[in-house]
Short mmCIF file of C-alpha atoms in Angstrom, two decimals:
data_model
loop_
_atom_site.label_atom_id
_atom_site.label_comp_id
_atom_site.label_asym_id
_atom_site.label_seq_id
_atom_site.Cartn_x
_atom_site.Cartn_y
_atom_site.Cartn_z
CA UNK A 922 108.88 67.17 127.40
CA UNK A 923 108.89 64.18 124.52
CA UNK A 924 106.13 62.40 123.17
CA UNK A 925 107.61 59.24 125.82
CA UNK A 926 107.76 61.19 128.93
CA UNK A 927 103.96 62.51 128.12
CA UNK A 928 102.69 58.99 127.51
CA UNK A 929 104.64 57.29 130.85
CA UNK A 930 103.90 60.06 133.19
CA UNK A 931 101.46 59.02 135.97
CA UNK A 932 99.98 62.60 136.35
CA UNK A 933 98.99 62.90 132.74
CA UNK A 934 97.38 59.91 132.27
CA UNK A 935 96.01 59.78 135.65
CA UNK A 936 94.44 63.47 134.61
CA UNK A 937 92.89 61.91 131.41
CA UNK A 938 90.95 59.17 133.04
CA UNK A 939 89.42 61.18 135.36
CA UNK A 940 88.54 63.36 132.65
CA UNK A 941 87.27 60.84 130.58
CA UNK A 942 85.08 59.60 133.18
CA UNK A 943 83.57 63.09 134.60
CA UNK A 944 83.21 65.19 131.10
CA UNK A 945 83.46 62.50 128.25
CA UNK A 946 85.63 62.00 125.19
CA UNK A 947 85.19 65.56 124.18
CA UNK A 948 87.34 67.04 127.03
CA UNK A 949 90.58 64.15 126.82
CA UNK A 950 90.35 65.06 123.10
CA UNK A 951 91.01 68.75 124.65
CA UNK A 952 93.23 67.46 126.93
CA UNK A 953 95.24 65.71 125.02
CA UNK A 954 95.91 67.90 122.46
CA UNK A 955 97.29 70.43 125.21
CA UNK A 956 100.12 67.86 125.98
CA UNK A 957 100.94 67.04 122.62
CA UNK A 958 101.29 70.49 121.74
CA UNK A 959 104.54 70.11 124.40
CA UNK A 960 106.11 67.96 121.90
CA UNK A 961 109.54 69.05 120.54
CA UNK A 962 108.85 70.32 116.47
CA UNK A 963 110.69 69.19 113.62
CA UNK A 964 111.62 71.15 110.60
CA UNK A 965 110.98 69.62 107.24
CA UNK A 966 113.49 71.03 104.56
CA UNK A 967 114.05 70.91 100.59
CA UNK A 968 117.32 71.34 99.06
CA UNK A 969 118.30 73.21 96.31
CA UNK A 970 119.03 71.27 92.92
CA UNK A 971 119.73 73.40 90.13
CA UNK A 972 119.56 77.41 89.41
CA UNK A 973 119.17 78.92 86.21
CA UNK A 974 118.52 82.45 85.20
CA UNK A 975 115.48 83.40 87.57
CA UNK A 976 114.27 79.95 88.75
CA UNK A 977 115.73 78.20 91.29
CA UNK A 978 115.04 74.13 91.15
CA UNK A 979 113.95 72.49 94.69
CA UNK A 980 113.60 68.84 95.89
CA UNK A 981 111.98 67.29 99.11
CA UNK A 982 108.96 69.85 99.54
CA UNK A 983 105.41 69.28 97.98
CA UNK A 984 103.60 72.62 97.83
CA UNK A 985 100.98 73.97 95.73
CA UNK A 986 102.04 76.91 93.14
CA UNK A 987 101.61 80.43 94.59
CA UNK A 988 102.71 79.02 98.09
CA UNK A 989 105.86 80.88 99.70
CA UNK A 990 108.68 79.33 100.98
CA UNK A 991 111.65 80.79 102.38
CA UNK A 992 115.62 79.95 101.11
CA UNK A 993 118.26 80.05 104.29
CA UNK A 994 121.33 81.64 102.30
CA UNK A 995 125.02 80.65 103.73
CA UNK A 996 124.95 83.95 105.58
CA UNK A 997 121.72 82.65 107.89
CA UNK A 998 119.64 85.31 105.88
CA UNK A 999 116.23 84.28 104.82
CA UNK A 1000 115.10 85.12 100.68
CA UNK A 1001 111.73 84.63 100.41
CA UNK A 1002 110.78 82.95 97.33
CA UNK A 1003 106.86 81.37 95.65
CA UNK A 1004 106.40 78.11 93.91
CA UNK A 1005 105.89 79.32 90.07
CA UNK A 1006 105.88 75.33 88.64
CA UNK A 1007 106.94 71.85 88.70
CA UNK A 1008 109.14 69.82 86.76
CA UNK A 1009 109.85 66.36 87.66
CA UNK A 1010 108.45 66.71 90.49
CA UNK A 1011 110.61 69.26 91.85
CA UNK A 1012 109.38 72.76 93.16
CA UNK A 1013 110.24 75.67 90.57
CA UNK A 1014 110.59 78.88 92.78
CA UNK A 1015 111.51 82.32 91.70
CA UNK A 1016 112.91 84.50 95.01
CA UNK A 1017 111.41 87.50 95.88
CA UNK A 1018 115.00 89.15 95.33
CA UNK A 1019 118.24 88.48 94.08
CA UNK A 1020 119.96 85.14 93.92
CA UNK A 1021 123.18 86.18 95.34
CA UNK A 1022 124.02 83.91 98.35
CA UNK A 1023 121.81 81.19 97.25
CA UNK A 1024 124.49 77.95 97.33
CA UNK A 1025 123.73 73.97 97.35
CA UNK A 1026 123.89 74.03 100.59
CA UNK A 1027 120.90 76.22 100.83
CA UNK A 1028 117.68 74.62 102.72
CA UNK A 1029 114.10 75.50 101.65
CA UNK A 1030 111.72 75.64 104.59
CA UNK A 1031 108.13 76.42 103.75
CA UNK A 1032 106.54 79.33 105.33
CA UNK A 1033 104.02 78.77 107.87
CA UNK A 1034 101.99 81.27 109.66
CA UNK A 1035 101.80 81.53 113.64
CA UNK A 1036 99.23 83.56 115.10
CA UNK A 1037 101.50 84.69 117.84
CA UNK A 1038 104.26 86.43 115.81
CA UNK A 1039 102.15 89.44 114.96
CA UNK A 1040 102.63 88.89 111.42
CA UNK A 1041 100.18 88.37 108.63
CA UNK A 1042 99.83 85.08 106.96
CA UNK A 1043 100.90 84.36 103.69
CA UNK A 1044 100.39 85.90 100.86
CA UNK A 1045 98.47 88.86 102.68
CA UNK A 1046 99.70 92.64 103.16
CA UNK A 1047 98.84 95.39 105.14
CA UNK A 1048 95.57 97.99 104.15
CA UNK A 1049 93.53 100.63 105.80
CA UNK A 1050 94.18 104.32 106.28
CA UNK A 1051 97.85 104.03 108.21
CA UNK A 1052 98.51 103.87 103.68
CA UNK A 1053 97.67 106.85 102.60
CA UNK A 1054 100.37 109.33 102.26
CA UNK A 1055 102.71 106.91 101.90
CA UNK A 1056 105.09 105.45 99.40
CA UNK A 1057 105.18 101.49 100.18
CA UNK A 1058 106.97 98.52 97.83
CA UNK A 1059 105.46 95.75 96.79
CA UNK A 1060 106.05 94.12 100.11
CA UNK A 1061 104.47 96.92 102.08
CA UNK A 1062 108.08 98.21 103.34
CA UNK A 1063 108.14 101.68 103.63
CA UNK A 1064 110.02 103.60 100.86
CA UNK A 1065 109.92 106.82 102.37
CA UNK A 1066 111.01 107.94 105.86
CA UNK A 1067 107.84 108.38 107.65
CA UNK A 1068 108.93 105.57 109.78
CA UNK A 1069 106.82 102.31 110.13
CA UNK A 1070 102.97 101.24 109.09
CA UNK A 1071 101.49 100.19 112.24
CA UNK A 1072 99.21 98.80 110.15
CA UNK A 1073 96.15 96.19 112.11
CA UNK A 1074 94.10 94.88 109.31
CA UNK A 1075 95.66 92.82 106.10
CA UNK A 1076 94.04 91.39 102.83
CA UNK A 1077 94.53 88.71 100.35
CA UNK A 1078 96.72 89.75 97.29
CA UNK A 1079 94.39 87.30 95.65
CA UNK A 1080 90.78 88.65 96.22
CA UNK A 1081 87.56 86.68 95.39
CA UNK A 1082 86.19 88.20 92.29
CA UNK A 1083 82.86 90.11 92.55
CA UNK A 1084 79.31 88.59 90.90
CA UNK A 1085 78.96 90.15 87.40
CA UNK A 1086 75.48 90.52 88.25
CA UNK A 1087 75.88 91.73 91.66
CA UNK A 1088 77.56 94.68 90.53
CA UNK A 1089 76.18 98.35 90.88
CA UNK A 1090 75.92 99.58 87.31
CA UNK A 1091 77.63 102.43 85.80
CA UNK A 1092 75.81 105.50 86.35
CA UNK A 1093 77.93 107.90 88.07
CA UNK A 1094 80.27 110.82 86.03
CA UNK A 1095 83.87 110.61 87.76
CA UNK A 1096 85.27 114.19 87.16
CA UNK A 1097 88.57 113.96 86.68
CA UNK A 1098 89.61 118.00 85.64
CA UNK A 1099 90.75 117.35 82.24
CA UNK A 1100 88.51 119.37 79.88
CA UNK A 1101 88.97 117.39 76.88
CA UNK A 1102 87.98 113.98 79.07
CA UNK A 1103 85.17 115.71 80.63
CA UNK A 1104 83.56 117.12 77.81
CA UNK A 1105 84.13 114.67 75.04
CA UNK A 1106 85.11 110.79 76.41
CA UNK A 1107 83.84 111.34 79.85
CA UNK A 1108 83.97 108.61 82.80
CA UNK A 1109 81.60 106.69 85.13
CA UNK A 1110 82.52 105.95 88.47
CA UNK A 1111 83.68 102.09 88.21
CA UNK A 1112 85.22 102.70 84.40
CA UNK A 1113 88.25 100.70 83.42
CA UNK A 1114 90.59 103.00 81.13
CA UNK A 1115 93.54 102.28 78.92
CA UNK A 1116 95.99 105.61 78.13
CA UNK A 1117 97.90 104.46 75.45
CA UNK A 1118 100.77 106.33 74.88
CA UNK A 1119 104.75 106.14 73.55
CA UNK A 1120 107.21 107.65 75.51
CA UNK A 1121 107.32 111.47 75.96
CA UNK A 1122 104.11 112.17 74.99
CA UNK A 1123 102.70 113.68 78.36
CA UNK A 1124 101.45 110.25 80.01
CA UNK A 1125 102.34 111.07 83.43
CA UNK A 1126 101.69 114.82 83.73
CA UNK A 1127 97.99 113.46 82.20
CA UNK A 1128 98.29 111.28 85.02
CA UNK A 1129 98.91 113.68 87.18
CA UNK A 1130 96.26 115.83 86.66
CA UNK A 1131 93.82 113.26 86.82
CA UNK A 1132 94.54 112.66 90.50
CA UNK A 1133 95.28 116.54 91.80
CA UNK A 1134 91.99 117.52 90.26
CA UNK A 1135 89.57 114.15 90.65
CA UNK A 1136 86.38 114.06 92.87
CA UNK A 1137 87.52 110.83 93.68
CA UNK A 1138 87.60 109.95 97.49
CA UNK A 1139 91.19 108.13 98.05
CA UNK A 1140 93.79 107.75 95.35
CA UNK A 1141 96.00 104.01 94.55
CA UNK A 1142 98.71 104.37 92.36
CA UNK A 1143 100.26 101.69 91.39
CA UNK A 1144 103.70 102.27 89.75
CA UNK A 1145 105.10 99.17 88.15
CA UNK A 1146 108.56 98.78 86.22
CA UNK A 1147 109.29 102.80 86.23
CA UNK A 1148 112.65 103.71 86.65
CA UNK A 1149 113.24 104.92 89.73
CA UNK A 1150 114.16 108.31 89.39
CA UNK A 1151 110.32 108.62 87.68
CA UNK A 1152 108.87 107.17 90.63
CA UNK A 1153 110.46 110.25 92.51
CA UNK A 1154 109.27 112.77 90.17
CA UNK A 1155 105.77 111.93 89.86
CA UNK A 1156 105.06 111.35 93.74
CA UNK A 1157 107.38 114.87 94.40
CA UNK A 1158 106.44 117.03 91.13
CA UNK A 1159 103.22 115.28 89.04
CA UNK A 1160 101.28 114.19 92.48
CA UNK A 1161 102.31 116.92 94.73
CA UNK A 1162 102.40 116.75 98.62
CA UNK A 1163 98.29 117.66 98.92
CA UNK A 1164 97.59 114.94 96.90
CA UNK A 1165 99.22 112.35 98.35
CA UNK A 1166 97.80 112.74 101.68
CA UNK A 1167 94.40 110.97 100.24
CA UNK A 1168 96.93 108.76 98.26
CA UNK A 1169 98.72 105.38 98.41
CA UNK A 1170 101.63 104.73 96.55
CA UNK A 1171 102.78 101.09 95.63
CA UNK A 1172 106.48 101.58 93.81
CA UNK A 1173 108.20 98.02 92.38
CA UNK A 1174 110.50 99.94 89.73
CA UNK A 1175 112.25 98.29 86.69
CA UNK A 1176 114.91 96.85 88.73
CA UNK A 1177 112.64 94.96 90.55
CA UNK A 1178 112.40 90.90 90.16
CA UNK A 1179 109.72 90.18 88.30
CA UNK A 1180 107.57 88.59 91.14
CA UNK A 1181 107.33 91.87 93.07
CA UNK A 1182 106.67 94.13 89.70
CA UNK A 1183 103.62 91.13 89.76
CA UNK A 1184 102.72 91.87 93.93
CA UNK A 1185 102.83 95.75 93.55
CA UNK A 1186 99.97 95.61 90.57
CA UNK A 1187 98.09 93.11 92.74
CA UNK A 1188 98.50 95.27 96.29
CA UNK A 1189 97.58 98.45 94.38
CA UNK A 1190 94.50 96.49 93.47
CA UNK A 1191 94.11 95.17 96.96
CA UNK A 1192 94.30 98.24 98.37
CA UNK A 1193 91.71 99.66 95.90
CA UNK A 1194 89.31 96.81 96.81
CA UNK A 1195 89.57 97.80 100.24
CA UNK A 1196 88.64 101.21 100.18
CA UNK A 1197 85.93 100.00 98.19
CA UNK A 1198 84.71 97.89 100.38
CA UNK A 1199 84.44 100.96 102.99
CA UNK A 1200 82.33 102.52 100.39
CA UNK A 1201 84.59 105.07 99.41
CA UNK A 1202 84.81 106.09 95.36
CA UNK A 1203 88.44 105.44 94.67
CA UNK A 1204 90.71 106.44 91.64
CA UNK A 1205 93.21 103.58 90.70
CA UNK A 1206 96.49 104.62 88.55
CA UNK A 1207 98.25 101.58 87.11
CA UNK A 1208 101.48 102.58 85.42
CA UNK A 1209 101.87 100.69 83.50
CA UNK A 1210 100.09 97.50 82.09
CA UNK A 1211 102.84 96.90 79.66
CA UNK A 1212 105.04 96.10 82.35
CA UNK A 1213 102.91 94.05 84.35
CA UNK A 1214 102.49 91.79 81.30
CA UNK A 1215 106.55 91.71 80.68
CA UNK A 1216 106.84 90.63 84.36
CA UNK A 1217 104.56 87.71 83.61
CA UNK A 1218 106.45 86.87 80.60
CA UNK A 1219 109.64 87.17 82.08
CA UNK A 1220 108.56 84.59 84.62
CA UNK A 1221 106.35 82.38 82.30
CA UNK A 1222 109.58 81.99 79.33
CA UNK A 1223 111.36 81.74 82.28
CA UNK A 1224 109.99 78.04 83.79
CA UNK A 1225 109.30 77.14 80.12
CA UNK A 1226 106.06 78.17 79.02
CA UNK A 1227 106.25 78.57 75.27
CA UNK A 1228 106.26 81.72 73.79
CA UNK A 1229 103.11 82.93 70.95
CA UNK A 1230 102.79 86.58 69.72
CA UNK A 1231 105.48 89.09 70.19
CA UNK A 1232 107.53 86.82 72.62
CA UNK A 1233 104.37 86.55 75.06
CA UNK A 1234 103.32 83.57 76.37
CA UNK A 1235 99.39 82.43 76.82
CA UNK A 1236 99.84 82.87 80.61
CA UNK A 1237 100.12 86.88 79.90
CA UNK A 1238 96.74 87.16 78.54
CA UNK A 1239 94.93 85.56 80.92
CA UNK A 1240 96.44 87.19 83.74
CA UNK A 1241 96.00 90.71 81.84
CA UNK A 1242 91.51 90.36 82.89
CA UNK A 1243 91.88 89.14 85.76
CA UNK A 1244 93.84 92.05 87.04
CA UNK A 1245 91.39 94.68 84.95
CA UNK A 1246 88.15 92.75 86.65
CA UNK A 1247 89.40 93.50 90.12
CA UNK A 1248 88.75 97.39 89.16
CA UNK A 1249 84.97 98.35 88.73
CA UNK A 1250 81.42 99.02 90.76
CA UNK A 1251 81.29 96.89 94.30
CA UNK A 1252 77.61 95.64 95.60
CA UNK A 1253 74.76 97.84 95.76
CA UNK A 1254 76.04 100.26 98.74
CA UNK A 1255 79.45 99.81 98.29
CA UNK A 1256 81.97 102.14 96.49
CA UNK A 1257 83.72 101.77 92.93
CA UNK A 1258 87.27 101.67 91.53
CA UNK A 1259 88.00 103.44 88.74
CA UNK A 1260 90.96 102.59 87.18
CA UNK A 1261 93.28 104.04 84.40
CA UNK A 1262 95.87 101.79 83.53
CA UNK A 1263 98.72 102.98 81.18
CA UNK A 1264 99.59 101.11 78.20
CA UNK A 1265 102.88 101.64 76.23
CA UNK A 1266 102.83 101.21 72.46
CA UNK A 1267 106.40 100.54 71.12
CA UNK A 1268 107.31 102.88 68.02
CA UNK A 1269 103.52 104.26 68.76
CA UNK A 1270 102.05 100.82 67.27
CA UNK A 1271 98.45 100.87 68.41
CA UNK A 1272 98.53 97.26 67.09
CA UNK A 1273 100.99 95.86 69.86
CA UNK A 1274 99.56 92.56 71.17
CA UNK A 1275 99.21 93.81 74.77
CA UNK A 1276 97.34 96.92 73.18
CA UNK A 1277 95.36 95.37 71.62
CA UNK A 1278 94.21 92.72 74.44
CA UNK A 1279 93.93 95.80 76.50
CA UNK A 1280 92.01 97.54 74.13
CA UNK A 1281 89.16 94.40 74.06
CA UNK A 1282 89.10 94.19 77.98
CA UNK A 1283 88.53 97.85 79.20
CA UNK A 1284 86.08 100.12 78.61
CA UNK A 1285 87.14 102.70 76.50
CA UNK A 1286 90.84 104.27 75.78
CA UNK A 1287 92.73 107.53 75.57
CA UNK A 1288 95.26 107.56 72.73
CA UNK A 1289 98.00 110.25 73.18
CA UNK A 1290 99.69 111.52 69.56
CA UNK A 1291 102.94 112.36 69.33
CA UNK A 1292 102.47 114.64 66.31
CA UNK A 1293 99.93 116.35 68.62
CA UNK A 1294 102.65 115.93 71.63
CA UNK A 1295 105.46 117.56 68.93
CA UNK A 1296 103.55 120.75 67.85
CA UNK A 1297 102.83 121.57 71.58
CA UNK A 1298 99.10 120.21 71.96
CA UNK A 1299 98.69 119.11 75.15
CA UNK A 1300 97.14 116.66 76.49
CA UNK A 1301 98.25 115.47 73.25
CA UNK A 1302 94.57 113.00 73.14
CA UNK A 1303 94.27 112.46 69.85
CA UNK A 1304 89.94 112.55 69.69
CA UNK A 1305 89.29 110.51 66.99
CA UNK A 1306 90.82 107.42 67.78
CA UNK A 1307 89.68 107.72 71.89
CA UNK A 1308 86.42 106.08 72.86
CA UNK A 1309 84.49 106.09 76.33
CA UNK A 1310 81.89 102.83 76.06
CA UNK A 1311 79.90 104.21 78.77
CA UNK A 1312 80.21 107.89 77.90
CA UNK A 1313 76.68 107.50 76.55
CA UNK A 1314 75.02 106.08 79.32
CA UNK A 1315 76.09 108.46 81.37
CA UNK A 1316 75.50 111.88 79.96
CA UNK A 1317 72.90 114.05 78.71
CA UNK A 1318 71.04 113.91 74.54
CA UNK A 1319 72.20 117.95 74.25
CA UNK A 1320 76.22 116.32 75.79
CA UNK A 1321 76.54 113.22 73.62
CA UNK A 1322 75.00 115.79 70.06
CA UNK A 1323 77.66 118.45 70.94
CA UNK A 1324 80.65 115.70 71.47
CA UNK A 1325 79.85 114.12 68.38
CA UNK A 1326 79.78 116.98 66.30
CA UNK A 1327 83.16 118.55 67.95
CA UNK A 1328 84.46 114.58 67.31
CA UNK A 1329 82.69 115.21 63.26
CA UNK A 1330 84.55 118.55 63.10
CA UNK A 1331 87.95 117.19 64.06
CA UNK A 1332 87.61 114.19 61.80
CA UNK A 1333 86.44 115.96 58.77
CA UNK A 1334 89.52 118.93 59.29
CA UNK A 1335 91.80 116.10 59.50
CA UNK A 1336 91.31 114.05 56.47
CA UNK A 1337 91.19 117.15 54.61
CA UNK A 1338 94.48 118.94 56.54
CA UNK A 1339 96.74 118.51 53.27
CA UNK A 1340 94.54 120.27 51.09
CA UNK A 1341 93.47 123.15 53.58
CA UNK A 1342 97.65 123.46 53.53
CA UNK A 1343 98.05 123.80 50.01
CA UNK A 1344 95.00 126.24 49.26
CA UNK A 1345 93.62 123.27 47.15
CA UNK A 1346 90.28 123.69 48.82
CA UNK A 1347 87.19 125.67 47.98
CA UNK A 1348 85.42 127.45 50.81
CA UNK A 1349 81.79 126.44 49.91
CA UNK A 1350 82.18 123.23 48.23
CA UNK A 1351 81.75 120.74 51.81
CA UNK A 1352 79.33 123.12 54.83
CA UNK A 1353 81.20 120.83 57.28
CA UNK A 1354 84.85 121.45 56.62
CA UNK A 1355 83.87 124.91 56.42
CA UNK A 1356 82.83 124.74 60.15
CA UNK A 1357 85.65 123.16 61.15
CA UNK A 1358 88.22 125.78 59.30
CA UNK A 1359 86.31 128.50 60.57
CA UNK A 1360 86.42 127.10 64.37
CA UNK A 1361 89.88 125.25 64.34
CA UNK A 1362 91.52 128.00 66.72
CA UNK A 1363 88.94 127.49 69.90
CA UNK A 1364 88.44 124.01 68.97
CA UNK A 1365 92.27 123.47 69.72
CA UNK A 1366 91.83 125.95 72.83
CA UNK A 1367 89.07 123.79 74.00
CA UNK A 1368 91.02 120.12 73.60
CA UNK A 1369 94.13 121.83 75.28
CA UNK A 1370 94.98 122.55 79.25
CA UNK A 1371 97.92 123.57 80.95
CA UNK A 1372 98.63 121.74 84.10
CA UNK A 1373 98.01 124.04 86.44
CA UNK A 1374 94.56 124.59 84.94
CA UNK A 1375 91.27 122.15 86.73
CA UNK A 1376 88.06 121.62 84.49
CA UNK A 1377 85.23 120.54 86.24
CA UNK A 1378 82.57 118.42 84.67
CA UNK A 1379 80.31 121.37 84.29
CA UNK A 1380 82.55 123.94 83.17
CA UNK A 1381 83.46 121.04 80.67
CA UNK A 1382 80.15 120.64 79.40
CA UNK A 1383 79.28 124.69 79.12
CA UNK A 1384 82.57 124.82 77.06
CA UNK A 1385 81.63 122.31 74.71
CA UNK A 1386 78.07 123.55 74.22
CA UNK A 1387 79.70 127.34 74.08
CA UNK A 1388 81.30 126.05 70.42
CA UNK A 1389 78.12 125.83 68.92
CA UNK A 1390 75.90 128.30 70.40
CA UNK A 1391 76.42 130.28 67.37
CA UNK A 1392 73.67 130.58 64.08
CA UNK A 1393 74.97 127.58 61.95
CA UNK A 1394 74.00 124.60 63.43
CA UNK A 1395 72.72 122.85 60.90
CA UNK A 1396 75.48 122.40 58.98
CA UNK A 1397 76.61 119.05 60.61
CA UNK A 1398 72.92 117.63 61.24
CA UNK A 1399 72.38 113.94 59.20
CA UNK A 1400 75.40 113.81 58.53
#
């Protein structure tokens, strides 16, 4: 029925006077709007006007940036794409895929949400416990072959960030089975962490020992711009199949457009939150932060933004926080996220501009060595240069004096390795180098682990105290 035949038909209007006169403006409003909603739809359309590289130019649509839209490719199949910019006042989109198929003769039709279709609107995804034990993409489509998600609740990839003030504070040890993190840069429940690391250094079997042996409730790992056959290895060999039944696994490998390397960091998150929100203590595994931060590059050089340090534009670092933020303590009553998120230092630079924006935004860092890594130390955490802020805050007076003289010990043996080496040095001459000669070998047995091996908290903590139970304990006091 058209809008004409509505407005000349007898019955209608005939219906909406008597309404009008029996129930009052209220009900023809209601009454009205039924018959209208009769009316035949339109569709309003853009067109394309220019592609380059990733972005793809659009005229005759007004939308707001982050909105989704959807390209009809000559073939009738839809790529969905998100407005990233403006320029002349036409829509800058990047596709959620590949631009093969996209033509001039491609329409733009903005994506609107109906109720009825059983979908979730824009710019939500599915959550809740139909995730765990699976291996999703950054659109929630199943990656493995456990067939469909069934999923009945969905959340905003963009969630409201929580009251600094209204946060539960840090007070909570996370055991996470690695002795040398235990004993000597231990975590609170809601702790941010940055593992910096180069490549082959042990990063992901760390990883992977961190969430087989955690007391943490559910496990999110987020695994951004791996190559693929990585993302197989870890969720088959590093996580193992008991693991992953308390784990979720968000995969947008390096051959992903940048926009969904961008989604899967934000749905790992999302997922996190949610969990949290049940008041369950979850353990979030970002691999890697690096590559989150090229995505945004890769999209921000892309529509223009100019680029500052290293090839990185502004946009990168102040997207890097407000990703980190959404880990952390919920309400008082709620759970916590704690998340580790992986940082890659090119040519081991711990100077690299998205280490060291990392470095000022999280609470503490774990720097594997690859001289350590090379001579078969592993984890390969090289002591000296790791830091937990809220180690201290957390743990006992007799914890933080033994970590801090283990920490004095390693230092002191270090700086002095080269003489030690040579026979240059003179037992007797320094109290505290002696200490540390004399207990380098179960020093190094404490710091190392095989894989196989778990180290609760306090096994961790006897271990540590076990290196100085002996006579000389003096040696390293005021100093």
């Amino acid at each position: 029925m058209t809008g004409a035949q509505i407005l000349d038909d007898p019955t209608t209007l005939g219906e909406a006077r008597i309404v009008s006169q029996t129930t009052g403006w209220q009900e023809l409003s209601a009454s009205l709007s039924k018959s209208l909603s009769k009316l035949d739809t339109f569709e309003v359309a853009g067109k394309i006007t220019r592609v380059a590289g990733l972005v793809i130019e659009a005229a005759g649509l007004h939308m707001p940036i982050g909105s989704l839209c959807y390209i009809r490719l000559e073939d009738d199949k839809m790529l969905e794409a998100e407005v990233v910019g403006f320029e002349n006042g036409n829509l800058l989109l990047m596709p959620y895929g590949g631009t093969e198929g996209v033509g001039p003769a491609s329409k733009i039709l903005s994506r609107k949400h109906n109720s009825k279709s059983g979908q979730p609107p824009p710019g939500q995804l599915p959550v809740g416990a139909c995730l765990l034990g699976r291996v999703l993409d950054a659109s929630a489509q199943p990656l493995d072959d456990k067939g469909p998600l069934n999923a009945t609740e969905f959340a905003s990839m963009h969630a409201q960030p929580i009251n600094p003030l209204n946060r539960t504070p840090i007070d909570t040890i996370l055991d996470v089975g690695v002795r040398a993190i235990n004993g000597l840069l231990t975590v609170g429940r809601g702790q941010r962490m940055g593992v910096f690391a180069g490549s082959g250094v042990g990063k992901s079997v760390l990883l992977g020992m961190m969430a087989r042996y955690t007391d943490a409730e559910i496990i999110v790992v987020g695994l951004i711009g791996e190559r693929g056959r990585e993302v197989k290895e870890f969720i088959e060999e590093i996580l193992g199949p008991e693991t992953l039944l308390k784990t979720a696994v968000i995969a947008a490998p390096a051959d992903a457009p940048a926009l969904m390397r961008l989604q899967g960091a934000r749905y790992a998150c999302t997922i996190a939150e949610y969990f949290r929100d049940q008041g369950k203590h979850v353990l979030l595994i970002m691999d890697s932060l690096t590559r989150y931060a090229m995505a945004q590059r890769e999209i921000a050089l892309a529509i223009g933004e100019p680029p500052a340090t290293k090839g990185y534009p502004p946009s990168v670092f102040a997207k890097l926080p407000v990703l980190v933020e959404r880990a952390g303590n919920g309400e008082p009553g709620g759970g916590s996220i704690t998340g580790f998120y992986t940082v890659l230092t090119e040519g081991d630079d711990q100077q690299d501009p998205i280490a060291d924006s990392a470095r000022a935004i999280l609470d503490g860092h774990i720097v594997l060595d690859r001289a350590l890594a090379e001579s078969g130390h592993y984890p390969a955490i090289d002591i000296e240069q790791s830091i937990s802020r809220v180690m201290y805050a957390i743990v006992t007076a007799d914890h933080q004096r033994d970590a801090r003289r283990l920490k004095q010990l390693t230092s002191r043996y270090n700086r002095n390795v080269d003489l030690i080496n040579v026979g240059a040095y003179s037992a007797g001459s320094d109290p505290v180098l002696d200490e540390a000669i004399r207990k380098r070998q179960i020093v190094e047995s404490f710091l190392q682990q095989d894989r196989t091996e778990r180290s609760d908290v306090p096994t961790s903590i006897q271990g540590l105290a076990a290196l100085f139970s002996d006579a000389d304990t003096s040696t390293t006091a005021g100093r």
